[in-house]
Amino acid sequence: MIYIFAALYPELEPVIKEFSLINKGDSVYVGDNIVATVTGVGKVNAAFSVGRTMSVYTPSDDDMAVNIGIAAGSDVGTIFLINSIHDRDTDKYYYPDMLYDLGLAEKALTTVSSVVSTVDDNLYDMEASAIYQTVSKYISPDNMFFVKTVSDAGANKNTKFTPEYVSNLMSSQVEVIKKLLTLDERIYINPINIVDVYSEKLFCSEYMRNELAQLVNFARTLDVDAEALLDDIISNKNIVSRKDGREVLDAFKSRLTS
Amino acid sequence: MRLNQDSLHKPFAHVYVEESVMDNPDTKEILAHFEKSVIIPIRHYKDVFNRPRQNVSLQSKCRNLILAQNTGAKLFKGAPVCQDFGYDNFMYTASVQGCIYNCDYCFLKGMYATGNVVIFVNFEDYVKDVLEACAEEPLYLCASYDTDLQALRGIIDYSDRWARLAARTPNLTVEIRTKAAKADFIPHERVIYAFSISPDEIVSKYEHGTASLDRRISNVVEACEMGCQVRLCFDPMVYTRDYEACYNSMMDKVLERVDFGAIKDVSIGTVRISSDYIKKFRRISPDSAAVQFPFEKKEGYCVYPDALNEKMTGLIRSRLEGVFDNDRIFVD
């Protein structure tokens, strides 16, 4: 699952259209493997919206979070992947892990609480540090991505921020989301049913069940057919009590480790 | 677990550099090796190194580099689980934290929150502390404990610097442990090169990225020929269902090529993992038999059952019988 956060609706609009996301209310839009949220402008709005989405949709550690949007900077129209986020108010730094090559140029970004009038080599936005802080409670840093397109070189440069201008700038970020979706292909390890089956056959306590699960997993790493081995051990036994089950478990362990 | 890892960066595609060491000569020398990497200035290495919830397993496949200065402790007492080879003042130092290799059973996976590597470029501060520690009494120093310094020789020559320091400091003996393919040694009576020796089956399954058995034996032979102090570490031995065949085949090769008259000593031991770390190890390496083994817990460590431990270490001991002096074999 990919969680997408953008401050303004026009920033998210190209993604909503491309992936036919459905409005679920509270500025949340949902589609196949995508939950997208319009957070509103500023750190408080961003932290609140991210927190609300995360508590409703309960992401796993393997899910991804992407903050897309516009930023002030010197290369208007260019799209950047952010490798460092500085919160100007708290003077704290945050670092999304840079493990995937998305083919984007990288830059540092500073999150500020009011619109900047001039820029340097950094990018400037008003939400990223809060999004990082909140998302990091749920998702690992290798699965956080901050993608920004430069919209202007500062407030006094007379840029017209029409919704169309912002949406047009953001259209190239749709490709980034498509690329991230290709990363989001998982190996789902099936629950080990064998543990359920044999813990019942062996009258396992919770402790024994955990031990059995560990042994079954160890057998898998050795390429040993745990089911066949357990059946072989059980074949001549009449198992009627937990004590009998304990003996089977001990024999199973012994056969795997000697 | 994410399946699609085709888009992972190459190792060290990013180098995080503390602003305070940007002009350090070692920083400049190291960065010269990474002209294509993205350099990210940082205020303190722990902001990157200690981030919560890092994916160590994924980072190990495309680890990044951090250059920093260590303003904290630089010398530590050797852990009780480590072989002290009879030295009273047994310490280790970590001028580099994290390893470019990826051994499933390595304690670094439990100790650190990251798969990244940090090189501390204030090497002279380490030297100062070491010289103070050995001013009054002899010091046995493991210099390649939290990393493999020999493997990093292409980036920074710390392995040689420690060796040269030992050579000019009478109270200092330095051990440099390695699984590296690179072979460059400084022969001296107080510089010990400790080679971890494992069967190829173990190397390929559990010691990802390290040198093959043949390469390691060649390095041992070369170090011996140069007159180095050489320790052979059959440690940690890892259980596999055919461990007897694997380790016997390994010993055939070792005994055929290594002149044991030139070996200083031998250590033998099986895998042991701190009980505090075992859950983390199993989460990081769900498919590795080396950490999924049903260990027994003993004195804070997950270890093999006594009978298996004795059988495995006994196998190496028996192969060395009549070949190498029993008094110079250390068994954990």
Coordinates of C-alpha atoms in Angstrom, one line a residue:
Chain A
M1 CA 0.0 0.0 0.0
I2 CA 1.2 3.5 -0.8
Y3 CA 0.1 6.4 1.4
I4 CA 0.3 9.7 -0.5
F5 CA 0.2 13.1 1.2
A6 CA -0.1 16.5 -0.4
A7 CA -0.9 19.9 1.1
L8 CA -3.2 21.1 -1.6
Y9 CA -5.9 19.5 -3.7
P10 CA -4.3 20.7 -7.0
E11 CA -1.1 18.9 -5.9
L12 CA -2.9 15.7 -5.6
E13 CA -5.3 16.1 -8.5
P14 CA -3.2 14.5 -11.2
V15 CA -2.7 11.4 -9.0
I16 CA -6.5 11.2 -8.2
K17 CA -7.3 11.4 -11.9
E18 CA -4.6 9.0 -13.1
F19 CA -5.4 6.3 -10.6
S20 CA -9.2 7.0 -10.5
L21 CA -9.2 7.4 -6.7
I22 CA -12.5 7.7 -5.0
N23 CA -13.3 10.4 -2.5
K24 CA -13.9 8.8 0.9
G25 CA -14.5 12.1 2.8
D26 CA -12.2 13.9 5.2
S27 CA -10.0 14.8 2.1
V28 CA -9.0 11.1 1.7
Y29 CA -9.0 9.5 -1.7
V30 CA -8.7 5.7 -2.1
G31 CA -7.9 3.3 -5.0
D32 CA -6.0 0.1 -5.6
N33 CA -3.1 0.0 -3.2
I34 CA -3.3 3.8 -2.8
V35 CA -4.6 6.0 0.0
A36 CA -4.1 9.7 -0.7
T37 CA -4.7 12.5 1.7
V38 CA -4.9 16.3 1.2
T39 CA -3.4 17.5 4.4
G40 CA -3.9 21.3 4.3
V41 CA -1.1 23.8 4.5
G42 CA 1.4 23.9 7.4
K43 CA 2.9 21.5 9.9
V44 CA -0.1 21.3 12.3
N45 CA -2.5 20.5 9.5
A46 CA 0.0 18.0 8.0
A47 CA 0.7 16.2 11.3
F48 CA -3.1 16.0 12.1
S49 CA -4.1 14.7 8.7
V50 CA -1.3 12.1 8.5
G51 CA -2.0 10.9 12.0
R52 CA -5.7 10.6 11.2
T53 CA -5.1 8.6 8.0
M54 CA -2.6 6.3 9.6
S55 CA -4.9 5.5 12.5
V56 CA -7.8 4.8 10.2
Y57 CA -5.9 2.7 7.7
T58 CA -3.2 1.1 10.0
P59 CA -0.2 0.7 7.7
S60 CA 2.3 -2.1 8.1
D61 CA 6.0 -1.4 8.3
D62 CA 6.4 -2.5 4.6
D63 CA 3.9 0.1 3.3
M64 CA 5.2 3.3 1.7
A65 CA 4.5 6.9 2.5
V66 CA 5.0 9.6 -0.2
N67 CA 4.8 13.3 0.4
I68 CA 4.3 15.0 -3.0
G69 CA 3.9 18.6 -3.7
I70 CA 5.5 21.9 -4.8
A71 CA 8.3 23.7 -3.1
A72 CA 10.2 27.0 -3.5
G73 CA 13.6 26.7 -5.0
S74 CA 15.9 28.0 -7.8
D75 CA 15.1 25.4 -10.4
V76 CA 11.5 26.1 -11.3
G77 CA 9.8 23.2 -13.0
T78 CA 12.4 20.6 -11.8
I79 CA 11.3 17.6 -9.8
F80 CA 13.5 16.5 -6.9
L81 CA 13.7 13.6 -4.4
I82 CA 14.5 15.0 -1.0
N83 CA 17.4 13.4 0.9
S84 CA 17.5 15.7 4.0
I85 CA 14.7 17.6 5.8
H86 CA 15.5 20.5 8.1
D87 CA 12.8 21.9 10.4
R88 CA 13.7 25.6 10.7
D89 CA 11.6 26.1 13.8
T90 CA 13.1 23.3 15.8
D91 CA 16.4 23.1 14.0
K92 CA 16.1 19.4 13.8
Y93 CA 17.1 17.2 10.8
Y94 CA 15.4 14.2 9.3
Y95 CA 16.7 11.8 6.7
P96 CA 14.5 9.5 4.6
D97 CA 16.6 6.4 3.7
M98 CA 18.0 6.7 0.1
L99 CA 18.0 3.1 -0.9
Y100 CA 15.9 3.1 -4.1
D101 CA 17.1 4.7 -7.4
L102 CA 14.1 6.5 -8.7
G103 CA 16.1 8.3 -11.4
L104 CA 15.5 11.7 -9.8
A105 CA 17.9 14.5 -8.9
E106 CA 18.2 14.9 -5.1
K107 CA 18.1 18.0 -2.9
A108 CA 17.9 19.0 0.7
L109 CA 14.7 20.7 1.9
T110 CA 13.9 23.1 4.7
T111 CA 10.4 23.2 6.2
V112 CA 9.3 26.6 7.3
S113 CA 6.2 28.1 8.9
S114 CA 5.7 31.0 6.6
V115 CA 6.2 31.6 2.9
V116 CA 9.8 32.4 2.0
S117 CA 10.6 35.4 -0.1
T118 CA 14.0 34.4 -1.3
V119 CA 15.7 31.0 -1.9
D120 CA 19.2 29.5 -2.0
D121 CA 20.3 26.1 -3.1
N122 CA 17.8 24.4 -0.8
L123 CA 14.1 23.7 -1.4
Y124 CA 11.5 25.1 0.9
D125 CA 8.1 23.8 1.9
M126 CA 5.7 24.0 4.8
E127 CA 4.9 20.4 5.7
A128 CA 7.7 17.8 5.1
S129 CA 9.2 17.8 8.6
A130 CA 5.9 17.2 10.2
I131 CA 5.0 14.5 7.7
Y132 CA 8.3 12.7 8.4
Q133 CA 7.9 12.9 12.1
T134 CA 4.3 11.6 12.1
V135 CA 4.9 8.9 9.4
S136 CA 8.0 7.7 11.2
K137 CA 5.8 6.4 14.0
Y138 CA 4.3 3.9 11.5
I139 CA 6.6 3.4 8.6
S140 CA 10.4 2.7 8.3
P141 CA 12.6 5.4 6.8
D142 CA 13.4 3.3 3.7
N143 CA 9.8 3.5 2.8
M144 CA 9.4 7.3 3.1
F145 CA 9.7 9.4 -0.1
F146 CA 9.5 13.1 -0.4
V147 CA 9.1 14.3 -3.9
K148 CA 8.9 18.0 -4.7
T149 CA 8.5 20.0 -7.9
V150 CA 9.9 23.6 -7.7
S151 CA 7.0 26.0 -8.3
D152 CA 8.6 29.4 -7.6
A153 CA 11.8 31.1 -6.4
G154 CA 10.1 32.9 -3.5
A155 CA 6.9 34.7 -2.8
N156 CA 8.0 38.1 -4.1
K157 CA 8.8 36.7 -7.5
N158 CA 5.2 37.3 -8.6
T159 CA 4.4 33.7 -9.5
K160 CA 0.7 33.1 -10.2
F161 CA -0.4 30.1 -8.1
T162 CA -3.6 29.1 -10.0
P163 CA -4.8 25.5 -9.4
E164 CA -4.1 24.8 -13.1
Y165 CA -0.5 26.0 -12.7
V166 CA 0.1 23.7 -9.7
S167 CA -1.7 20.7 -11.3
N168 CA 0.4 21.1 -14.4
L169 CA 3.6 21.2 -12.4
M170 CA 2.5 18.1 -10.5
S171 CA 1.7 15.9 -13.5
S172 CA 5.3 14.6 -13.8
Q173 CA 5.1 13.3 -10.3
V174 CA 2.5 10.7 -11.4
E175 CA 5.3 8.8 -13.0
V176 CA 7.1 8.7 -9.7
I177 CA 4.0 7.2 -8.1
K178 CA 3.9 4.6 -10.9
K179 CA 7.5 3.7 -10.3
L180 CA 6.9 3.3 -6.5
L181 CA 3.9 1.1 -7.2
T182 CA 6.3 -1.3 -9.1
L183 CA 8.4 -1.5 -5.9
D184 CA 5.4 -2.5 -3.9
E185 CA 5.3 -6.1 -5.0
R186 CA 5.5 -8.4 -2.0
I187 CA 6.3 -11.9 -1.0
Y188 CA 3.5 -12.9 1.2
I189 CA 4.6 -15.8 3.3
N190 CA 1.6 -18.1 3.9
P191 CA 0.7 -18.7 7.5
I192 CA 2.4 -21.9 8.5
N193 CA -0.7 -24.2 8.7
I194 CA 1.5 -27.1 9.6
V195 CA 2.0 -25.5 13.0
D196 CA -1.8 -25.3 13.6
V197 CA -2.3 -28.9 12.6
Y198 CA 0.5 -30.4 14.6
S199 CA 0.1 -28.3 17.7
E200 CA -3.3 -29.8 17.9
K201 CA -2.1 -33.3 17.3
L202 CA 0.7 -32.9 19.9
F203 CA -1.6 -31.3 22.6
C204 CA 0.8 -28.3 22.6
S205 CA 0.7 -25.6 25.2
E206 CA 1.3 -22.1 24.0
Y207 CA 5.0 -22.4 24.9
M208 CA 5.2 -25.7 23.0
R209 CA 3.4 -24.2 20.0
N210 CA 5.9 -21.4 19.8
E211 CA 8.7 -24.0 20.0
L212 CA 7.1 -26.0 17.2
A213 CA 6.7 -22.9 15.0
Q214 CA 10.4 -22.1 15.5
L215 CA 11.4 -25.7 14.6
V216 CA 9.2 -25.8 11.6
N217 CA 10.8 -22.5 10.4
F218 CA 14.3 -23.9 11.1
A219 CA 13.4 -27.0 9.0
R220 CA 12.3 -24.7 6.2
T221 CA 15.6 -22.9 6.2
L222 CA 17.4 -26.3 6.0
D223 CA 15.1 -27.4 3.1
V224 CA 13.8 -30.2 5.3
D225 CA 10.2 -31.3 4.8
A226 CA 9.0 -30.7 8.4
E227 CA 5.6 -32.4 7.8
A228 CA 7.2 -35.6 6.5
L229 CA 9.7 -35.6 9.3
L230 CA 7.0 -35.1 11.9
D231 CA 4.8 -37.8 10.3
D232 CA 7.8 -40.2 10.4
I233 CA 8.3 -39.5 14.1
I234 CA 4.6 -39.8 14.9
S235 CA 4.0 -43.0 12.8
N236 CA 4.7 -45.5 15.6
K237 CA 3.3 -43.5 18.5
N238 CA -0.1 -43.2 20.1
I239 CA -0.3 -39.6 21.1
V240 CA -2.9 -39.0 23.8
S241 CA -1.4 -36.4 26.1
R242 CA 0.8 -33.3 26.2
K243 CA 3.6 -35.5 27.6
D244 CA 3.5 -37.6 24.4
G245 CA 3.5 -34.4 22.4
R246 CA 6.6 -33.2 24.3
E247 CA 8.4 -36.4 23.3
V248 CA 7.6 -35.9 19.7
L249 CA 8.8 -32.3 19.8
D250 CA 12.0 -33.3 21.4
A251 CA 12.6 -36.0 18.8
F252 CA 11.8 -33.5 16.1
K253 CA 14.4 -31.1 17.5
S254 CA 16.9 -33.9 17.8
R255 CA 16.4 -35.0 14.2
L256 CA 16.9 -31.5 13.0
T257 CA 20.0 -30.7 15.0
S258 CA 22.2 -33.8 15.1
Chain B
M1 CA 9.1 -8.2 2.7
R2 CA 9.4 -6.2 -0.5
L3 CA 10.1 -8.4 -3.5
N4 CA 11.1 -5.9 -6.2
Q5 CA 14.7 -4.9 -5.3
D6 CA 15.8 -4.2 -8.9
S7 CA 15.8 -0.4 -8.2
L8 CA 18.1 -0.5 -5.3
H9 CA 21.1 1.9 -5.4
K10 CA 24.6 0.6 -5.6
P11 CA 26.4 0.4 -2.2
F12 CA 27.7 3.8 -1.0
A13 CA 25.6 5.7 -3.5
H14 CA 25.1 8.2 -0.7
V15 CA 27.8 9.5 1.7
Y16 CA 26.6 11.4 4.8
V17 CA 29.3 13.7 6.1
E18 CA 29.3 15.6 9.4
E19 CA 29.8 19.3 8.6
S20 CA 32.5 19.4 11.3
V21 CA 34.7 16.9 9.4
M22 CA 34.1 18.2 5.9
D23 CA 37.6 19.6 5.7
N24 CA 39.3 16.6 7.4
P25 CA 42.1 15.2 5.2
D26 CA 40.8 11.6 5.7
T27 CA 37.3 12.8 4.7
K28 CA 38.7 14.3 1.5
E29 CA 40.7 11.1 0.8
I30 CA 37.6 8.9 1.3
L31 CA 35.3 11.1 -0.7
A32 CA 37.8 10.9 -3.6
H33 CA 36.7 7.3 -4.0
F34 CA 33.1 8.3 -4.3
E35 CA 33.0 10.9 -7.0
K36 CA 29.7 9.7 -8.3
S37 CA 28.0 9.4 -4.9
V38 CA 25.6 12.0 -3.5
I39 CA 27.2 13.8 -0.6
I40 CA 24.7 14.8 2.1
P41 CA 26.0 17.1 4.9
I42 CA 24.7 16.2 8.3
R43 CA 25.1 17.7 11.8
H44 CA 25.7 14.6 13.8
Y45 CA 26.1 11.0 12.6
K46 CA 23.6 9.6 15.1
D47 CA 20.8 11.5 13.3
V48 CA 21.3 9.0 10.4
F49 CA 22.9 6.1 12.2
N50 CA 20.4 5.7 15.0
R51 CA 17.2 6.5 13.2
P52 CA 14.4 4.2 14.6
R53 CA 12.8 1.5 12.5
Q54 CA 15.6 1.2 9.9
N55 CA 15.4 -1.7 7.5
V56 CA 18.8 -3.3 8.3
S57 CA 18.2 -6.2 5.9
L58 CA 17.6 -3.9 2.9
Q59 CA 20.3 -1.4 3.9
S60 CA 22.8 -4.3 4.0
K61 CA 22.2 -4.8 0.2
C62 CA 22.9 -1.1 -0.6
R63 CA 24.5 0.3 2.4
N64 CA 25.5 4.0 2.7
L65 CA 28.5 5.5 4.2
I66 CA 28.8 8.0 7.0
L67 CA 31.9 10.1 7.8
A68 CA 32.0 11.5 11.3
Q69 CA 34.0 12.2 14.4
N70 CA 33.6 10.2 17.5
T71 CA 33.6 12.5 20.5
G72 CA 32.6 9.7 22.9
A73 CA 34.3 6.6 24.2
K74 CA 36.8 5.0 21.8
L75 CA 38.1 2.0 23.8
F76 CA 36.0 -0.8 25.4
K77 CA 36.6 -3.8 27.5
G78 CA 36.4 -7.1 25.5
A79 CA 33.1 -8.9 25.8
P80 CA 33.1 -12.0 28.0
V81 CA 32.0 -14.1 25.1
C82 CA 35.2 -13.1 23.1
Q83 CA 38.3 -15.2 23.3
D84 CA 41.0 -13.1 25.2
F85 CA 43.9 -15.4 24.2
G86 CA 45.3 -15.2 27.7
Y87 CA 45.7 -11.4 27.7
D88 CA 44.6 -9.6 30.9
N89 CA 44.2 -6.1 29.4
F90 CA 42.0 -7.0 26.5
M91 CA 40.1 -4.2 24.8
Y92 CA 38.6 -3.3 21.5
T93 CA 38.2 -0.2 19.5
A94 CA 35.8 0.9 16.8
S95 CA 37.3 3.5 14.4
V96 CA 34.7 2.1 12.0
Q97 CA 31.2 0.9 13.0
G98 CA 29.4 -1.4 10.7
C99 CA 30.7 -3.8 8.1
I100 CA 30.6 -4.0 4.3
Y101 CA 30.0 -7.7 4.7
N102 CA 26.7 -9.2 5.6
C103 CA 27.1 -12.3 7.8
D104 CA 23.7 -13.6 9.1
Y105 CA 25.1 -14.3 12.6
C106 CA 27.1 -11.2 13.1
F107 CA 26.5 -9.4 16.4
L108 CA 26.6 -6.0 14.6
K109 CA 23.1 -6.8 13.4
G110 CA 21.8 -6.8 16.9
M111 CA 24.0 -4.0 18.3
Y112 CA 23.3 -1.3 15.7
A113 CA 20.0 0.1 14.4
T114 CA 21.4 0.3 10.9
G115 CA 23.1 -1.6 8.1
N116 CA 25.1 1.6 7.2
V117 CA 28.8 2.0 7.9
V118 CA 30.3 4.9 9.8
I119 CA 34.0 5.8 9.5
F120 CA 35.3 8.0 12.3
V121 CA 37.9 10.3 10.7
N122 CA 39.4 11.6 13.9
F123 CA 41.8 8.7 14.0
E124 CA 44.4 10.6 15.9
D125 CA 42.0 10.8 18.9
Y126 CA 41.8 7.0 18.9
V127 CA 45.6 6.8 18.9
K128 CA 45.8 9.2 21.8
D129 CA 43.4 7.0 23.9
V130 CA 45.1 3.8 23.0
L131 CA 48.6 5.2 23.9
E132 CA 47.2 6.3 27.3
A133 CA 45.6 2.8 27.9
C134 CA 48.9 1.1 27.2
A135 CA 51.2 3.6 29.0
E136 CA 51.4 1.5 32.2
E137 CA 50.6 -2.0 31.1
P138 CA 50.6 -4.1 27.9
L139 CA 47.3 -3.8 25.9
Y140 CA 45.8 -6.3 23.6
L141 CA 43.7 -4.4 21.2
C142 CA 41.1 -5.8 18.7
A143 CA 41.1 -3.1 16.0
S144 CA 38.8 -4.8 13.6
Y145 CA 36.0 -5.7 15.9
D146 CA 33.0 -3.7 14.7
T147 CA 33.9 -4.0 11.1
D148 CA 36.4 -5.6 8.7
L149 CA 39.2 -3.1 8.4
Q150 CA 41.1 -5.1 5.8
A151 CA 38.0 -5.1 3.6
L152 CA 38.0 -1.3 3.8
R153 CA 41.6 -0.9 2.7
G154 CA 40.5 0.4 -0.7
I155 CA 38.8 3.3 1.0
I156 CA 40.8 4.0 4.1
D157 CA 44.1 2.5 5.4
Y158 CA 43.1 2.2 9.1
S159 CA 44.2 -1.5 9.2
D160 CA 47.8 -0.4 8.2
R161 CA 47.7 2.5 10.7
W162 CA 46.9 0.2 13.6
A163 CA 49.6 -2.2 12.5
R164 CA 52.2 0.6 12.3
L165 CA 51.1 2.0 15.7
A166 CA 51.6 -1.5 17.3
A167 CA 55.0 -1.8 15.6
R168 CA 56.3 1.4 17.2
T169 CA 54.5 0.9 20.6
P170 CA 56.2 -1.8 22.7
N171 CA 53.2 -2.2 25.1
L172 CA 50.6 -2.6 22.3
T173 CA 49.5 -5.8 20.5
V174 CA 46.9 -5.3 17.8
E175 CA 44.7 -8.0 16.3
I176 CA 43.1 -7.4 12.9
R177 CA 40.4 -9.9 12.1
T178 CA 39.2 -10.4 8.6
K179 CA 37.2 -12.3 6.0
A180 CA 38.4 -10.1 3.2
A181 CA 39.8 -11.0 -0.2
K182 CA 42.3 -8.2 -0.1
A183 CA 45.8 -9.3 1.0
D184 CA 48.2 -6.6 2.2
F185 CA 50.0 -7.2 5.5
I186 CA 52.6 -5.5 7.7
P187 CA 54.7 -8.2 9.4
H188 CA 55.5 -7.5 13.0
E189 CA 55.6 -9.6 16.2
R190 CA 52.8 -7.4 17.8
V191 CA 50.5 -7.4 14.8
I192 CA 48.2 -10.4 14.6
Y193 CA 46.2 -11.1 11.5
A194 CA 43.3 -13.3 12.4
F195 CA 41.6 -15.0 9.5
S196 CA 38.1 -16.4 9.9
I197 CA 38.1 -19.7 8.0
S198 CA 34.8 -21.2 6.9
P199 CA 33.7 -23.8 4.4
D200 CA 32.4 -22.4 1.0
E201 CA 28.9 -23.8 1.8
I202 CA 28.9 -21.5 4.9
V203 CA 30.4 -18.6 3.1
S204 CA 27.8 -18.7 0.3
K205 CA 24.8 -19.3 2.6
Y206 CA 25.6 -17.1 5.6
E207 CA 28.7 -14.9 5.0
H208 CA 27.4 -12.8 2.1
G209 CA 30.1 -10.8 0.2
T210 CA 33.1 -12.3 2.0
A211 CA 36.0 -14.0 0.3
S212 CA 35.8 -17.7 -0.7
L213 CA 37.6 -20.3 1.3
D214 CA 40.4 -20.6 -1.3
R215 CA 41.0 -16.9 -1.3
R216 CA 41.1 -16.8 2.5
I217 CA 43.6 -19.7 2.5
S218 CA 45.7 -17.9 -0.1
N219 CA 45.8 -14.9 2.2
V220 CA 46.8 -17.0 5.1
V221 CA 49.6 -18.5 3.1
E222 CA 50.8 -15.1 1.9
A223 CA 50.7 -13.6 5.4
C224 CA 52.7 -16.6 6.7
E225 CA 55.3 -16.3 4.0
M226 CA 55.7 -12.6 4.8
G227 CA 56.4 -13.5 8.4
C228 CA 53.2 -12.2 9.9
Q229 CA 51.7 -13.4 13.1
V230 CA 48.8 -15.4 11.9
R231 CA 45.8 -16.7 13.8
L232 CA 43.3 -19.1 12.2
C233 CA 39.8 -18.7 13.5
F234 CA 37.5 -21.7 12.9
D235 CA 34.9 -19.5 14.5
P236 CA 32.0 -19.3 14.3
M237 CA 31.3 -22.8 13.1
V238 CA 27.8 -22.9 11.8
Y239 CA 25.6 -26.0 11.9
T240 CA 24.3 -27.5 8.7
R241 CA 22.9 -31.0 8.3
D242 CA 26.1 -32.1 6.5
Y243 CA 28.4 -30.0 8.7
E244 CA 30.8 -33.0 9.1
A245 CA 31.4 -33.3 5.4
C246 CA 31.6 -29.5 4.9
Y247 CA 34.1 -28.9 7.7
N248 CA 36.2 -32.0 6.9
S249 CA 36.4 -30.9 3.3
M250 CA 37.5 -27.4 4.5
M251 CA 40.1 -28.9 6.8
D252 CA 41.5 -31.0 3.9
K253 CA 42.1 -27.8 2.0
V254 CA 43.6 -26.0 5.0
L255 CA 45.9 -28.8 6.0
E256 CA 47.1 -29.2 2.4
R257 CA 48.1 -25.6 1.9
V258 CA 48.8 -24.0 5.2
D259 CA 52.2 -24.5 7.0
F260 CA 51.1 -24.8 10.6
G261 CA 54.7 -24.2 11.7
A262 CA 54.1 -20.6 10.8
I263 CA 50.7 -20.2 12.6
K264 CA 50.7 -18.4 15.9
D265 CA 47.5 -19.9 17.3
V266 CA 44.1 -21.3 16.5
S267 CA 40.6 -20.4 17.9
I268 CA 37.6 -22.7 17.5
G269 CA 34.0 -21.9 18.4
T270 CA 30.4 -22.3 17.3
V271 CA 27.8 -19.6 16.7
R272 CA 26.7 -17.7 19.8
I273 CA 24.2 -14.9 19.7
S274 CA 23.3 -12.6 22.6
S275 CA 19.8 -13.6 23.9
D276 CA 19.0 -9.9 23.8
Y277 CA 19.4 -9.8 20.0
I278 CA 18.0 -13.2 18.9
K279 CA 14.5 -11.9 18.1
K280 CA 15.9 -9.1 16.0
F281 CA 18.3 -11.5 14.2
R282 CA 15.4 -13.8 13.3
R283 CA 13.3 -10.9 12.1
I284 CA 16.2 -9.6 9.9
S285 CA 17.1 -13.0 8.5
P286 CA 13.9 -15.1 8.4
D287 CA 15.4 -17.6 5.9
S288 CA 18.7 -18.1 7.5
A289 CA 19.3 -21.5 9.3
A290 CA 22.2 -19.9 11.0
V291 CA 19.9 -17.7 13.2
Q292 CA 16.7 -19.8 13.1
F293 CA 18.5 -22.7 14.8
P294 CA 16.7 -23.8 18.1
F295 CA 19.4 -22.5 20.3
E296 CA 19.7 -23.2 24.0
K297 CA 20.1 -20.1 26.3
K298 CA 23.2 -20.1 28.5
E299 CA 24.5 -17.1 30.5
G300 CA 22.8 -14.6 28.3
Y301 CA 23.8 -16.2 25.0
C302 CA 22.0 -18.4 22.5
V303 CA 24.3 -21.3 21.9
Y304 CA 24.2 -24.8 20.4
P305 CA 23.5 -27.7 22.8
D306 CA 26.6 -28.9 24.6
A307 CA 26.8 -32.2 22.7
L308 CA 26.6 -30.6 19.3
N309 CA 29.0 -27.9 20.3
E310 CA 31.5 -30.5 21.4
K311 CA 31.1 -32.6 18.3
M312 CA 31.6 -29.6 16.0
T313 CA 34.6 -28.1 17.8
G314 CA 36.0 -31.6 18.4
L315 CA 36.0 -32.2 14.7
I316 CA 38.4 -29.3 14.1
R317 CA 40.5 -30.3 17.1
S318 CA 40.8 -33.9 15.9
R319 CA 41.9 -32.7 12.5
L320 CA 44.6 -30.6 14.1
E321 CA 45.9 -33.4 16.3
G322 CA 49.6 -34.1 15.6
V323 CA 49.6 -31.1 13.3
F324 CA 49.4 -28.2 15.7
D325 CA 50.4 -27.8 19.4
N326 CA 47.2 -28.3 21.5
D327 CA 48.3 -25.6 24.0
R328 CA 47.9 -23.0 21.3
I329 CA 44.4 -24.0 20.4
F330 CA 41.8 -21.8 22.1
V331 CA 38.3 -23.2 22.3
D332 CA 35.2 -21.1 23.2

